[in-house]
XYZ file of C-alpha atoms in Angstrom:
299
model
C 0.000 0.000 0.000
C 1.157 3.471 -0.777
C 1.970 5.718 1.825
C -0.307 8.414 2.525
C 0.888 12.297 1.229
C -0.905 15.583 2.051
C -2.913 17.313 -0.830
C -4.366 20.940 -1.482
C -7.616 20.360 -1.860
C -8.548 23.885 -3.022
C -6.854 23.391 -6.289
C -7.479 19.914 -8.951
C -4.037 18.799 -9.076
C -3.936 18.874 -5.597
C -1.010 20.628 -5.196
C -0.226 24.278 -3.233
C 0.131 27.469 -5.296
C 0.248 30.706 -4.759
C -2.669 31.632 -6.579
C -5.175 29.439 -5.100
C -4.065 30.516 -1.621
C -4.998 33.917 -2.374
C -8.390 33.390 -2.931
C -8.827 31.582 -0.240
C -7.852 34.411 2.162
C -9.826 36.340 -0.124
C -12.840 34.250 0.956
C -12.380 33.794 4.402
C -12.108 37.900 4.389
C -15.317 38.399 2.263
C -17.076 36.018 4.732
C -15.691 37.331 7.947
C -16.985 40.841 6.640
C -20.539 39.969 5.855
C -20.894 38.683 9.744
C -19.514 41.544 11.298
C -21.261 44.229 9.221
C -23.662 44.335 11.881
C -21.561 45.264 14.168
C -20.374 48.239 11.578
C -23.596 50.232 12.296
C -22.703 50.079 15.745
C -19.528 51.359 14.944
C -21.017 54.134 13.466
C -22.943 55.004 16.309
C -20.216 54.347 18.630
C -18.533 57.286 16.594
C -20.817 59.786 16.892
C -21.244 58.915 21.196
C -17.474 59.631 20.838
C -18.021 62.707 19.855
C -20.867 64.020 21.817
C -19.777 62.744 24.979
C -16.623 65.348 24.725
C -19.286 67.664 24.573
C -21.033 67.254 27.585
C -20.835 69.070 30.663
C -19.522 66.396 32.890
C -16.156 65.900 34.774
C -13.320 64.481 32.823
C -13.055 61.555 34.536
C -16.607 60.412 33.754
C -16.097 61.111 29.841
C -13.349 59.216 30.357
C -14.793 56.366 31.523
C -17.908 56.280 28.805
C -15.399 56.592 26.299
C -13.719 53.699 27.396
C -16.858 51.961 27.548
C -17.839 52.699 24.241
C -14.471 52.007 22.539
C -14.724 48.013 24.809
C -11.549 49.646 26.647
C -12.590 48.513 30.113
C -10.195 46.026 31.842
C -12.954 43.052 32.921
C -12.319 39.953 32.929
C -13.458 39.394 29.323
C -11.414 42.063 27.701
C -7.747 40.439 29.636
C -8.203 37.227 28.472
C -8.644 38.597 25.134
C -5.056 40.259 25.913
C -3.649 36.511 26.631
C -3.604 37.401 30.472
C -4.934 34.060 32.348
C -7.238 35.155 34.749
C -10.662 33.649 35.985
C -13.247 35.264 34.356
C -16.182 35.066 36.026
C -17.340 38.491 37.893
C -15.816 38.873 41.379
C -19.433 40.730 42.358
C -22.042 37.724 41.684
C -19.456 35.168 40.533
C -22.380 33.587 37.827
C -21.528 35.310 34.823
C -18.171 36.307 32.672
C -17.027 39.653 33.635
C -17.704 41.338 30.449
C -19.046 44.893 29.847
C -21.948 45.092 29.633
C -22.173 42.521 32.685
C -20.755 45.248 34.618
C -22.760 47.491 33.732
C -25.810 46.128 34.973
C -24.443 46.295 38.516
C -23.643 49.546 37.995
C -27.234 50.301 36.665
C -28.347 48.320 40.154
C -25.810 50.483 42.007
C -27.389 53.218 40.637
C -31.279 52.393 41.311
C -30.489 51.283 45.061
C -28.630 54.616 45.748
C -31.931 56.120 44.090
C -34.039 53.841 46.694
C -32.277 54.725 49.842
C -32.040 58.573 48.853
C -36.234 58.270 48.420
C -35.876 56.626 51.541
C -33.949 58.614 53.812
C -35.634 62.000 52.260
C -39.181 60.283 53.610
C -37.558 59.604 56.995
C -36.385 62.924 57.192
C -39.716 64.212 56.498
C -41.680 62.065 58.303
C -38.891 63.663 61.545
C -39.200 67.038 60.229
C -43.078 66.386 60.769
C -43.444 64.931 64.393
C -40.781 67.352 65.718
C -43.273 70.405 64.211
C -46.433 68.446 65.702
C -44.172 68.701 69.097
C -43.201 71.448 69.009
C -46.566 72.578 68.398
C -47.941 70.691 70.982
C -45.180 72.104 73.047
C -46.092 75.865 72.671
C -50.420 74.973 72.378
C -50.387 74.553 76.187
C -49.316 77.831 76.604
C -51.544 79.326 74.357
C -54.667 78.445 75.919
C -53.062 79.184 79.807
C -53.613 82.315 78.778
C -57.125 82.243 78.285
C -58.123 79.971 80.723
C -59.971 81.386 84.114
C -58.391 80.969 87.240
C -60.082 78.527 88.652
C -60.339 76.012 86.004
C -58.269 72.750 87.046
C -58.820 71.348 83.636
C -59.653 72.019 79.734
C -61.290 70.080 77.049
C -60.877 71.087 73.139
C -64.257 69.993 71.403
C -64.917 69.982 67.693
C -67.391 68.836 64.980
C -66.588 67.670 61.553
C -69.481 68.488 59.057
C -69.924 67.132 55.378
C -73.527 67.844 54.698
C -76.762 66.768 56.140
C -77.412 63.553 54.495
C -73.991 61.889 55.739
C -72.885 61.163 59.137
C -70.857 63.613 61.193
C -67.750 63.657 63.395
C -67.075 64.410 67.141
C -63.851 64.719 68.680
C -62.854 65.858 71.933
C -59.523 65.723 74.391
C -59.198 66.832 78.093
C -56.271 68.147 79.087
C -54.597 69.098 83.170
C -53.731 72.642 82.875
C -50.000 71.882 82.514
C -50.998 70.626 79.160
C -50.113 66.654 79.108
C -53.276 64.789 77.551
C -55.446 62.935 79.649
C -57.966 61.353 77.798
C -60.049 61.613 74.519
C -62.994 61.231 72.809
C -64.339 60.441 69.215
C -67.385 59.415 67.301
C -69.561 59.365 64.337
C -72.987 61.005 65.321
C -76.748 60.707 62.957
C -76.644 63.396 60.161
C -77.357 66.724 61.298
C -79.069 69.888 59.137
C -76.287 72.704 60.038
C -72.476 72.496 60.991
C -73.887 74.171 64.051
C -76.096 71.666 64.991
C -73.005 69.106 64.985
C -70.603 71.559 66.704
C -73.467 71.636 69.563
C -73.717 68.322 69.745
C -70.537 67.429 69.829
C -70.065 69.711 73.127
C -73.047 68.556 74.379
C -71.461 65.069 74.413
C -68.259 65.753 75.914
C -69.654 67.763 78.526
C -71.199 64.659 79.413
C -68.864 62.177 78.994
C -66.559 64.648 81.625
C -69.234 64.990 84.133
C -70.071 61.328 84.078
C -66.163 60.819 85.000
C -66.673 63.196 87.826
C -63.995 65.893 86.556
C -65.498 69.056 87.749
C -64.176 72.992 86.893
C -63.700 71.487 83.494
C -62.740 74.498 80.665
C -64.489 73.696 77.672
C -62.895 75.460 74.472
C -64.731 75.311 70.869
C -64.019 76.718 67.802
C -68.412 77.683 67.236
C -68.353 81.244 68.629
C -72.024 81.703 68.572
C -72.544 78.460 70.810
C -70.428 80.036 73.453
C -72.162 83.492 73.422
C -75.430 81.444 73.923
C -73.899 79.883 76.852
C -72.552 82.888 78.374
C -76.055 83.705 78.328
C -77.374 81.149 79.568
C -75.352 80.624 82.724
C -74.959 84.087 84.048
C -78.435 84.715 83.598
C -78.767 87.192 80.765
C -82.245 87.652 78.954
C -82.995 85.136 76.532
C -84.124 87.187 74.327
C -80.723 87.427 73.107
C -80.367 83.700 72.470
C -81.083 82.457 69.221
C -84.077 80.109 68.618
C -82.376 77.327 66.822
C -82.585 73.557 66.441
C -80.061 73.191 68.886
C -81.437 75.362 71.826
C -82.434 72.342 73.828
C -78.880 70.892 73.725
C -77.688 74.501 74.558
C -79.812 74.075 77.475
C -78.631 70.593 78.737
C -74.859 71.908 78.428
C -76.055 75.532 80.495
C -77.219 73.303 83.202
C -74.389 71.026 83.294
C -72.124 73.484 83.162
C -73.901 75.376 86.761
C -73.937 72.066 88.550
C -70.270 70.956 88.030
C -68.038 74.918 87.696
C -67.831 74.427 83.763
C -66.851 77.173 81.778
C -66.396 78.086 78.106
C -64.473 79.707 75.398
C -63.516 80.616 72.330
C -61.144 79.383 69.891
C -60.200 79.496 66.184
C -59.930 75.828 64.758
C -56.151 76.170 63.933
C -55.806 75.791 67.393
C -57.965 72.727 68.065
C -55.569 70.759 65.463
C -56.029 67.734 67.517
C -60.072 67.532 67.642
C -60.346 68.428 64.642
C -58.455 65.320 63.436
C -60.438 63.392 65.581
C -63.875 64.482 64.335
C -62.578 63.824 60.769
C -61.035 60.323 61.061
C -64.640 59.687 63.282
C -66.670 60.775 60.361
C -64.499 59.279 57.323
C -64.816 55.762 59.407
C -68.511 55.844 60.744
C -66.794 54.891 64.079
C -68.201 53.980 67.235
C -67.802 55.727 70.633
C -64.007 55.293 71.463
C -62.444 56.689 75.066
C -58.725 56.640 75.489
C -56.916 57.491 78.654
C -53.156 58.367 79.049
């Protein structure tokens, strides 16, 4: 058996010449071109993000660094091997992929939307402080506020309010008694049967915490309201002025119950404009959003 010789099988005879070799690379260059002309637009494009990056109002470092990016100039994993350098490729931050670029860039991308997370985050809690320290210090400087209206010889004061939608919904009653140092002792809150007038509710809802108050046995009680009509009527009414004066409303029989009350157990009232009574006033409304039941809480 003959021995077995190497042939050219790109040519007929078999045999290696120049010629044939040379269109051969000429193929293997035509071919390699038609799959990478994809990748030509994107060179293109890369181009022109060259350019406008330089443009850009940024630091130098961080044109830099797109520049690199876009020119695959980054030394990952991907692009030393490439280079002949033996290192492990796989990405020293998750370990489950090849460190390549755009690999990379995704953490950077997560980087990006956690730092964008906790910024929401901490701006919220800073809020959320900037809000409770105002409340304080509102409740801190309220106290003093109404000492200076109270009589001398209340030993106590209750804020009272109403919240008032219309008169085919329920409305809202909120009150809160206070020791005249100004620390909270109890309160009160609850949805009451639709009433015709904001006036009406207002009157009820003192007529109710005067109640409530007396059935605790707290006596030389200072009621404050924000419904200055209701306390002229009860001026009236308690130190004996013609009634005459006193308006015949729907709520003149409450008016009455709260006048005689207020004669058997030293209560007095006052006036007050509801940006004062923040905390009633909150309690009426979350009473009347909720239809909510009679709730008492002590402190």
């Amino acid at each position: 058996m003959d021995q077995d010789t190497p042939i050219w099988i790109f040519t007929k005879t078999g045999e290696y010449t120049v010629r044939s070799g040379y269109h051969l690379c000429n193929q293997l260059w035509n071919h390699l071109s038609l799959e990478q002309e994809g990748s030509k637009s994107l060179t293109e494009d890369a181009k022109k993000s060259c350019s406008g990056i330089w443009k850009l109002n940024l630091p130098p470092k961080i044109k830099t660094f797109w520049w690199r990016i876009l020119h695959d100039g980054l030394p990952v994993a991907e692009n030393l091997r490439k280079r002949n350098i033996k290192i492990d490729n796989a990405c020293l931050m998750c370990g489950e992929y090849p460190e390549s670029q755009y690999h990379l860039l995704e953490h950077i991308v997560k980087v990006i939307h956690d730092a964008i997370r906790d910024l929401c985050q901490w701006e919220e809690a800073n809020t959320c402080s900037n809000q409770h320290n105002t409340e304080n210090e509102r409740q801190k400087e309220e106290p003093s506020h109404i000492q200076q209206t109270l009589p001398s010889g209340a030993q106590y004061y209750c804020q009272v309010d109403a919240s008032w939608k219309n008169d085919k919904e329920v409305a809202g009653v909120g009150w809160s008694l206070h020791s005249m140092q100004g620390n909270q002792l109890l309160q009160g809150s609850t949805s009451i049967r639709a009433t015709n007038t904001p006036r009406e509710a207002e009157t009820e809802a003192l007529r109710i915490a005067v109640t409530q108050v007396r059935a605790l046995a707290f006596d030389k009680v200072h009621f404050i309201s924000d419904c200055k009509t209701i306390v002229d009527e009860l001026a009236q009414y308690i130190t004996g002025a013609t009634t005459r004066k006193v308006r015949n409303t729907e709520s003149i029989s409450m008016i009455q119950d709260i006048a005689a009350a207020a004669k058997d157990n030293g209560f007095s009232f006052s006036y007050m404009p509801r940006n004062r009574l923040w905390l009633v006033d909150e309690l009426a409304k979350k009473a009347r959003c909720n239809s909510q039941n009679y709730v008492i809480t002590w402190f």
